[in-house]
Amino acid sequence: MSSAVRAPGGLSAGRSARVPAERRGPGRERDDVRLLVSRGTEVTHHAFRELPSVLRAGDLLVVNTSPTLAAAVDGRIGCAPVVVHFSTRGDDGRWAIELRDPDGKGTTRARAGGPAGVRVGLPDGAGLVLEEPLSGGSGRLWWARVSGGAVPGLLRAHGRPIRYAYTERDQPLSAYQTVFALPSADGAGSAEMPSAARPFTARLVAELVSRGVGFAPVTLHTGVASAEAHEPPYPERFAVSAASARAIGAARAAGCRVIAVGTTAVRAVEAAVGADGVVRAREGWTDLVVTPERGVRVVDGLLTGLHEPEASHLLMLEAVAGRAALERGYAQAVRGRYLWHEFGDVHLLLPGTGVVEGA
């Protein structure tokens, strides 16, 4: 990751958001988080509820409608307990899964993947057999064949949201759904929440619409993140509708800003761009990795969470905003003691204009 921005080391130490904003005190709501705004290298600090005054009429927000799955299920290999993270469903009916060891604290720790042929027992007599690694570069995720029941039903009956050690306790699945989430007819969804959209509330969306900000829904079902190794993203299922493609094209033709809400929205919309630079309706799988070398062709800005220095997402952020803006923003986030991770504060990266709007 030599081209990635070098964010300050240990930047999130002691600053992880351990519980959702609405559970930090009486009267709190999801939008009770902070908003760091970078316009080029100029940085301003806001409450997230001020977003309507930071944006402007004509801006188009691209949002991910993928629902979050209760993707963690307890299982056993022989007599040993394991936790199965269901990541991505393949077109052939198999699932890409990650096996983790329970750590006795309600969360999990990494374990070696494989080998092929290992059988994992699951609740209600279901089970899975590991077949092959998802990719040759990592043994963390494996394709597995599930028997004894359909996975969506298994997740509904026995699953829980994937939780990492920096969080304080288990949260209900509703805490991991965004206001934009729509149920999929086939039960598909994201193994982990498209968390940049989490602070939005119905009230805030209504205020944005009343001020002339538009929304373009897309779908990208994100898989299990690499919490320890920060591997590059692997192929994920996505869809961009004809209506959203037209809305994006109209915004660009009018000279308005297209702002992605989350890195998943960036990946989806940039995967739907043709060689002529036009976004068209498209669905399927994307293996696109947005880097500074590849750049972005549609997205002008990005609303995103705060990422660890090793995270591959930082390459995408650098592609959108540039190295100098990203380094300045992260330095300000550290100095301002912003909160990290999916329940934390958010960062809006906009093109530098020399004019501070809404400050």
Coordinates of C-alpha atoms in Angstrom, one line a residue:
M1 CA 0.0 0.0 0.0
S2 CA 2.8 2.3 -0.8
S3 CA 0.6 4.9 -2.5
A4 CA -1.8 5.1 0.5
V5 CA -1.9 8.2 2.6
R6 CA 0.0 7.8 5.8
A7 CA -2.5 8.7 8.4
P8 CA -1.2 9.2 11.9
G9 CA -0.4 5.9 13.6
G10 CA -2.6 4.7 16.5
L11 CA -5.0 7.4 15.6
S12 CA -8.1 5.6 17.0
A13 CA -6.5 4.4 20.2
G14 CA -9.0 5.0 23.0
R15 CA -11.3 6.8 20.5
S16 CA -13.4 3.9 19.3
A17 CA -17.2 4.5 19.4
R18 CA -18.1 1.6 21.7
V19 CA -21.9 2.0 21.5
P20 CA -24.3 3.7 19.0
A21 CA -24.9 7.4 19.5
E22 CA -28.5 6.9 20.6
R23 CA -27.4 4.7 23.4
R24 CA -24.8 7.1 24.9
G25 CA -27.3 9.0 27.0
P26 CA -31.0 10.1 27.4
G27 CA -32.5 11.9 24.5
R28 CA -29.7 11.1 22.1
E29 CA -30.4 10.1 18.5
R30 CA -28.5 8.6 15.6
D31 CA -27.5 12.0 14.2
D32 CA -25.9 13.0 17.5
V33 CA -22.4 12.5 16.0
R34 CA -19.8 15.0 14.7
L35 CA -19.1 15.9 11.1
L36 CA -15.7 16.8 10.0
V37 CA -15.8 18.6 6.6
S38 CA -12.8 18.8 4.3
R39 CA -13.0 21.2 1.3
G40 CA -9.7 20.5 -0.2
T41 CA -7.2 21.1 2.7
E42 CA -9.6 23.5 4.5
V43 CA -11.2 21.7 7.5
T44 CA -14.3 22.8 9.5
H45 CA -16.1 21.1 12.4
H46 CA -19.8 20.6 12.6
A47 CA -22.6 18.5 14.2
F48 CA -24.0 16.0 11.7
R49 CA -27.4 17.6 12.0
E50 CA -25.8 20.6 10.2
L51 CA -25.3 18.6 7.0
P52 CA -28.2 20.4 5.2
S53 CA -26.5 23.7 5.7
V54 CA -23.1 22.3 4.5
L55 CA -24.6 20.9 1.3
R56 CA -26.3 23.0 -1.4
A57 CA -29.3 22.7 -3.6
G58 CA -28.6 20.4 -6.6
D59 CA -26.2 18.1 -4.7
L60 CA -26.9 14.5 -5.3
L61 CA -26.3 11.9 -2.6
V62 CA -25.7 8.4 -3.8
V63 CA -26.8 6.0 -1.0
N64 CA -26.5 2.2 -0.5
T65 CA -29.8 0.4 0.1
S66 CA -28.3 -2.9 1.1
P67 CA -29.7 -4.2 4.4
T68 CA -27.4 -5.6 7.1
L69 CA -27.6 -9.3 7.8
A70 CA -27.4 -11.0 11.1
A71 CA -24.4 -12.7 9.6
A72 CA -22.7 -14.2 12.6
V73 CA -23.8 -17.8 13.7
D74 CA -22.3 -20.1 16.3
G75 CA -21.1 -23.4 15.0
R76 CA -18.8 -26.3 16.0
I77 CA -15.9 -28.1 14.4
G78 CA -16.0 -31.4 16.2
C79 CA -16.3 -30.4 19.9
A80 CA -14.6 -27.0 19.4
P81 CA -16.9 -23.9 19.2
V82 CA -16.4 -21.5 16.3
V83 CA -18.2 -18.5 14.9
V84 CA -19.2 -18.4 11.3
H85 CA -19.4 -15.1 9.5
F86 CA -21.5 -15.4 6.4
S87 CA -20.0 -13.0 3.9
T88 CA -21.1 -13.3 0.3
R89 CA -23.5 -15.6 -1.5
G90 CA -22.2 -16.9 -4.8
D91 CA -24.2 -17.4 -8.0
D92 CA -23.7 -21.2 -7.6
G93 CA -25.4 -21.3 -4.2
R94 CA -22.2 -21.4 -2.2
W95 CA -21.3 -18.9 0.5
A96 CA -18.0 -17.2 1.2
I97 CA -17.6 -17.5 4.9
E98 CA -15.0 -16.6 7.5
L99 CA -14.4 -18.8 10.6
R100 CA -13.5 -17.1 13.8
D101 CA -12.7 -18.3 17.3
P102 CA -14.9 -17.0 20.2
D103 CA -12.7 -15.1 22.6
G104 CA -14.9 -15.6 25.7
K105 CA -15.8 -11.9 25.8
G106 CA -18.7 -11.9 23.3
T107 CA -16.4 -11.2 20.3
T108 CA -14.0 -13.2 18.3
R109 CA -10.4 -13.5 17.2
A110 CA -8.9 -14.5 13.9
R111 CA -8.2 -18.2 13.1
A112 CA -6.5 -19.9 10.3
G113 CA -8.8 -20.8 7.4
G114 CA -9.4 -24.2 6.0
P115 CA -8.5 -26.9 5.2
A116 CA -10.8 -28.0 2.4
G117 CA -13.2 -30.7 3.6
V118 CA -13.6 -29.3 7.1
R119 CA -17.3 -29.7 8.2
V120 CA -18.8 -27.1 10.5
G121 CA -22.0 -28.0 12.4
L122 CA -24.7 -25.3 12.6
P123 CA -28.0 -24.9 14.5
D124 CA -31.1 -26.9 13.6
G125 CA -29.1 -29.7 12.0
A126 CA -27.6 -27.5 9.3
G127 CA -23.9 -27.6 8.4
L128 CA -21.3 -26.4 5.9
V129 CA -18.3 -27.9 4.2
L130 CA -15.3 -25.8 3.2
E131 CA -14.4 -26.3 -0.4
E132 CA -11.7 -23.7 -1.5
P133 CA -10.3 -20.3 -0.6
L134 CA -12.1 -17.3 -2.0
S135 CA -8.8 -16.1 -3.5
G136 CA -5.3 -17.4 -3.8
G137 CA -3.9 -14.4 -1.9
S138 CA -5.8 -15.1 1.4
G139 CA -7.0 -18.1 3.3
R140 CA -9.3 -16.0 5.5
L141 CA -12.4 -16.4 3.4
W142 CA -13.5 -19.8 2.0
W143 CA -16.2 -20.9 -0.3
A144 CA -18.5 -23.3 1.6
R145 CA -21.4 -25.5 0.6
V146 CA -24.3 -25.3 3.1
S147 CA -26.7 -28.1 3.7
G148 CA -29.7 -28.8 5.9
G149 CA -31.4 -25.4 5.4
A150 CA -31.4 -22.1 3.6
V151 CA -28.9 -19.5 4.9
P152 CA -31.4 -16.6 5.0
G153 CA -33.7 -18.5 7.3
L154 CA -30.7 -19.7 9.4
L155 CA -29.5 -16.1 9.9
R156 CA -33.0 -14.9 10.8
A157 CA -33.4 -17.7 13.4
H158 CA -29.9 -17.9 14.9
G159 CA -27.8 -15.0 13.5
R160 CA -26.6 -11.8 15.2
P161 CA -24.7 -8.8 13.8
I162 CA -21.0 -9.2 13.4
R163 CA -19.4 -7.5 16.3
Y164 CA -15.7 -6.5 16.8
A165 CA -13.8 -6.2 20.1
Y166 CA -13.8 -2.4 20.2
T167 CA -17.6 -2.4 20.8
E168 CA -18.9 -2.6 24.3
R169 CA -21.7 -5.1 23.9
D170 CA -24.0 -6.8 21.5
Q171 CA -26.6 -4.5 19.8
P172 CA -29.9 -5.5 18.1
L173 CA -29.8 -5.9 14.3
S174 CA -31.9 -2.7 14.1
A175 CA -28.9 -0.7 15.3
Y176 CA -27.0 -1.9 12.2
Q177 CA -29.7 -0.9 9.7
T178 CA -29.5 2.4 7.9
V179 CA -32.6 4.5 7.1
F180 CA -32.0 3.7 3.4
A181 CA -31.9 -0.1 3.9
L182 CA -34.5 -2.1 1.8
P183 CA -35.1 -5.8 2.2
S184 CA -34.0 -8.0 -0.7
A185 CA -36.5 -10.4 -2.2
D186 CA -33.8 -13.2 -2.2
G187 CA -32.6 -12.4 1.3
A188 CA -29.3 -11.0 0.2
G189 CA -27.7 -8.2 2.1
S190 CA -24.4 -6.9 3.6
A191 CA -22.4 -8.9 6.1
E192 CA -21.4 -5.5 7.7
M193 CA -23.4 -2.3 7.8
P194 CA -22.8 0.4 5.1
S195 CA -22.1 2.5 8.1
A196 CA -21.5 6.0 6.6
A197 CA -25.2 6.3 6.2
R198 CA -26.0 5.3 9.8
P199 CA -26.3 8.9 11.2
F200 CA -29.1 9.8 8.7
T201 CA -32.6 10.0 10.2
A202 CA -35.9 10.3 8.4
R203 CA -36.2 13.8 9.7
L204 CA -32.8 14.8 8.3
V205 CA -33.5 13.2 4.9
A206 CA -36.7 15.2 4.7
E207 CA -34.9 18.4 5.5
L208 CA -32.3 17.7 2.8
V209 CA -35.0 17.0 0.2
S210 CA -36.7 20.3 1.2
R211 CA -33.5 22.1 0.6
G212 CA -33.1 20.7 -2.9
V213 CA -30.6 17.9 -2.2
G214 CA -31.4 14.7 -4.2
F215 CA -30.9 11.0 -3.5
A216 CA -29.8 8.3 -5.9
P217 CA -30.2 4.8 -4.4
V218 CA -27.8 2.0 -5.5
T219 CA -27.1 -1.4 -4.0
L220 CA -23.8 -3.0 -3.0
H221 CA -23.8 -6.1 -0.7
T222 CA -20.6 -5.7 1.2
G223 CA -18.8 -8.7 2.6
V224 CA -16.8 -9.3 5.8
A225 CA -14.1 -6.8 6.3
S226 CA -10.5 -7.8 7.1
A227 CA -10.3 -6.5 10.6
E228 CA -6.8 -7.6 11.2
A229 CA -5.1 -7.7 7.8
H230 CA -6.9 -4.9 6.0
E231 CA -7.0 -6.8 2.7
P232 CA -8.2 -5.1 -0.5
P233 CA -11.9 -5.6 -1.2
Y234 CA -12.9 -8.7 -3.1
P235 CA -15.7 -9.0 -5.7
E236 CA -19.2 -8.0 -4.4
R237 CA -22.7 -7.9 -5.9
F238 CA -24.0 -4.5 -6.9
A239 CA -26.9 -2.9 -8.8
V240 CA -27.4 0.6 -10.2
S241 CA -30.9 1.2 -11.6
A242 CA -31.8 3.1 -14.7
A243 CA -33.5 5.8 -12.6
S244 CA -30.4 6.4 -10.5
A245 CA -28.1 6.4 -13.5
R246 CA -30.3 9.1 -15.1
A247 CA -30.3 11.1 -11.9
I248 CA -26.5 11.0 -11.7
G249 CA -26.2 11.9 -15.4
A250 CA -28.6 14.8 -14.9
A251 CA -26.7 16.1 -11.9
R252 CA -23.4 16.0 -13.7
A253 CA -24.9 17.7 -16.8
A254 CA -26.2 20.5 -14.6
G255 CA -22.7 21.0 -13.0
C256 CA -24.0 19.7 -9.6
R257 CA -21.9 17.6 -7.2
V258 CA -22.3 13.9 -6.9
I259 CA -21.5 12.8 -3.4
A260 CA -21.3 9.2 -2.4
V261 CA -22.5 8.2 1.1
G262 CA -19.9 5.5 1.9
T263 CA -17.2 3.7 0.1
T264 CA -19.7 1.0 -0.9
A265 CA -21.6 3.7 -2.9
V266 CA -18.4 4.8 -4.6
R267 CA -17.6 1.2 -5.6
A268 CA -21.1 0.6 -7.0
V269 CA -21.4 3.8 -9.0
E270 CA -17.8 3.8 -10.3
A271 CA -18.4 0.2 -11.5
A272 CA -21.3 1.4 -13.6
V273 CA -19.4 4.0 -15.6
G274 CA -18.8 3.2 -19.2
A275 CA -15.7 4.0 -21.3
D276 CA -17.5 7.2 -22.3
G277 CA -17.8 8.4 -18.7
V278 CA -21.6 7.8 -18.6
V279 CA -23.2 5.9 -15.8
R280 CA -25.7 3.3 -17.0
A281 CA -28.0 0.8 -15.4
R282 CA -25.8 -2.2 -14.5
E283 CA -25.9 -5.1 -12.0
G284 CA -23.7 -8.2 -11.3
W285 CA -20.4 -8.5 -9.6
T286 CA -17.7 -5.9 -9.4
D287 CA -14.0 -6.4 -8.6
L288 CA -13.2 -2.7 -9.0
V289 CA -10.6 -1.3 -6.5
V290 CA -10.6 2.4 -6.6
T291 CA -7.0 3.7 -6.1
P292 CA -5.4 7.1 -6.7
E293 CA -3.9 5.7 -9.9
R294 CA -7.3 4.7 -11.2
G295 CA -9.1 7.8 -9.9
V296 CA -12.8 8.4 -9.8
R297 CA -14.8 9.3 -12.8
V298 CA -18.2 10.2 -11.4
V299 CA -17.9 11.0 -7.7
D300 CA -17.1 14.5 -6.6
G301 CA -17.3 14.0 -2.9
L302 CA -17.6 11.3 -0.2
L303 CA -19.2 11.0 3.2
T304 CA -17.4 8.3 5.1
G305 CA -16.4 7.1 8.5
L306 CA -12.9 7.3 9.9
H307 CA -10.6 4.5 8.9
E308 CA -7.5 2.9 10.4
P309 CA -4.1 3.8 8.9
E310 CA -3.8 0.3 7.4
A311 CA -7.2 0.3 5.9
S312 CA -7.4 -0.3 2.1
H313 CA -10.4 2.2 2.1
L314 CA -7.9 5.0 2.5
L315 CA -6.7 4.5 -1.1
M316 CA -10.3 5.2 -2.3
L317 CA -10.5 8.3 -0.1
E318 CA -7.2 9.6 -1.5
A319 CA -8.5 9.0 -5.0
V320 CA -11.5 11.2 -4.2
A321 CA -9.9 14.0 -2.2
G322 CA -6.1 13.8 -2.8
R323 CA -3.3 13.0 -0.3
A324 CA -2.9 16.5 1.1
A325 CA -6.6 16.9 1.9
L326 CA -6.8 13.5 3.5
E327 CA -3.7 14.0 5.7
R328 CA -5.0 17.4 6.9
G329 CA -8.4 16.0 7.6
Y330 CA -7.1 13.1 9.6
A331 CA -4.7 15.3 11.6
Q332 CA -7.7 17.4 12.5
A333 CA -9.8 14.4 13.5
V334 CA -7.1 13.2 15.8
R335 CA -6.6 16.6 17.3
G336 CA -10.3 17.0 17.7
R337 CA -10.7 13.6 19.3
Y338 CA -13.3 12.3 16.9
L339 CA -14.7 8.8 17.4
W340 CA -13.8 6.0 15.0
H341 CA -15.6 2.9 13.5
E342 CA -19.2 2.2 12.5
F343 CA -20.8 3.9 15.5
G344 CA -18.5 6.9 15.3
D345 CA -18.2 10.3 13.7
V346 CA -18.1 11.0 10.0
H347 CA -16.0 12.8 7.5
L348 CA -17.3 14.7 4.4
L349 CA -14.7 15.2 1.7
L350 CA -15.6 17.8 -0.8
P351 CA -13.8 19.5 -3.7
G352 CA -11.8 22.6 -2.6
T353 CA -13.5 25.8 -3.7
G354 CA -11.9 28.5 -1.5
V355 CA -15.4 29.3 -0.2
V356 CA -16.6 27.9 3.2
E357 CA -20.2 27.1 2.8
G358 CA -22.3 26.7 5.9
A359 CA -19.5 27.4 8.2

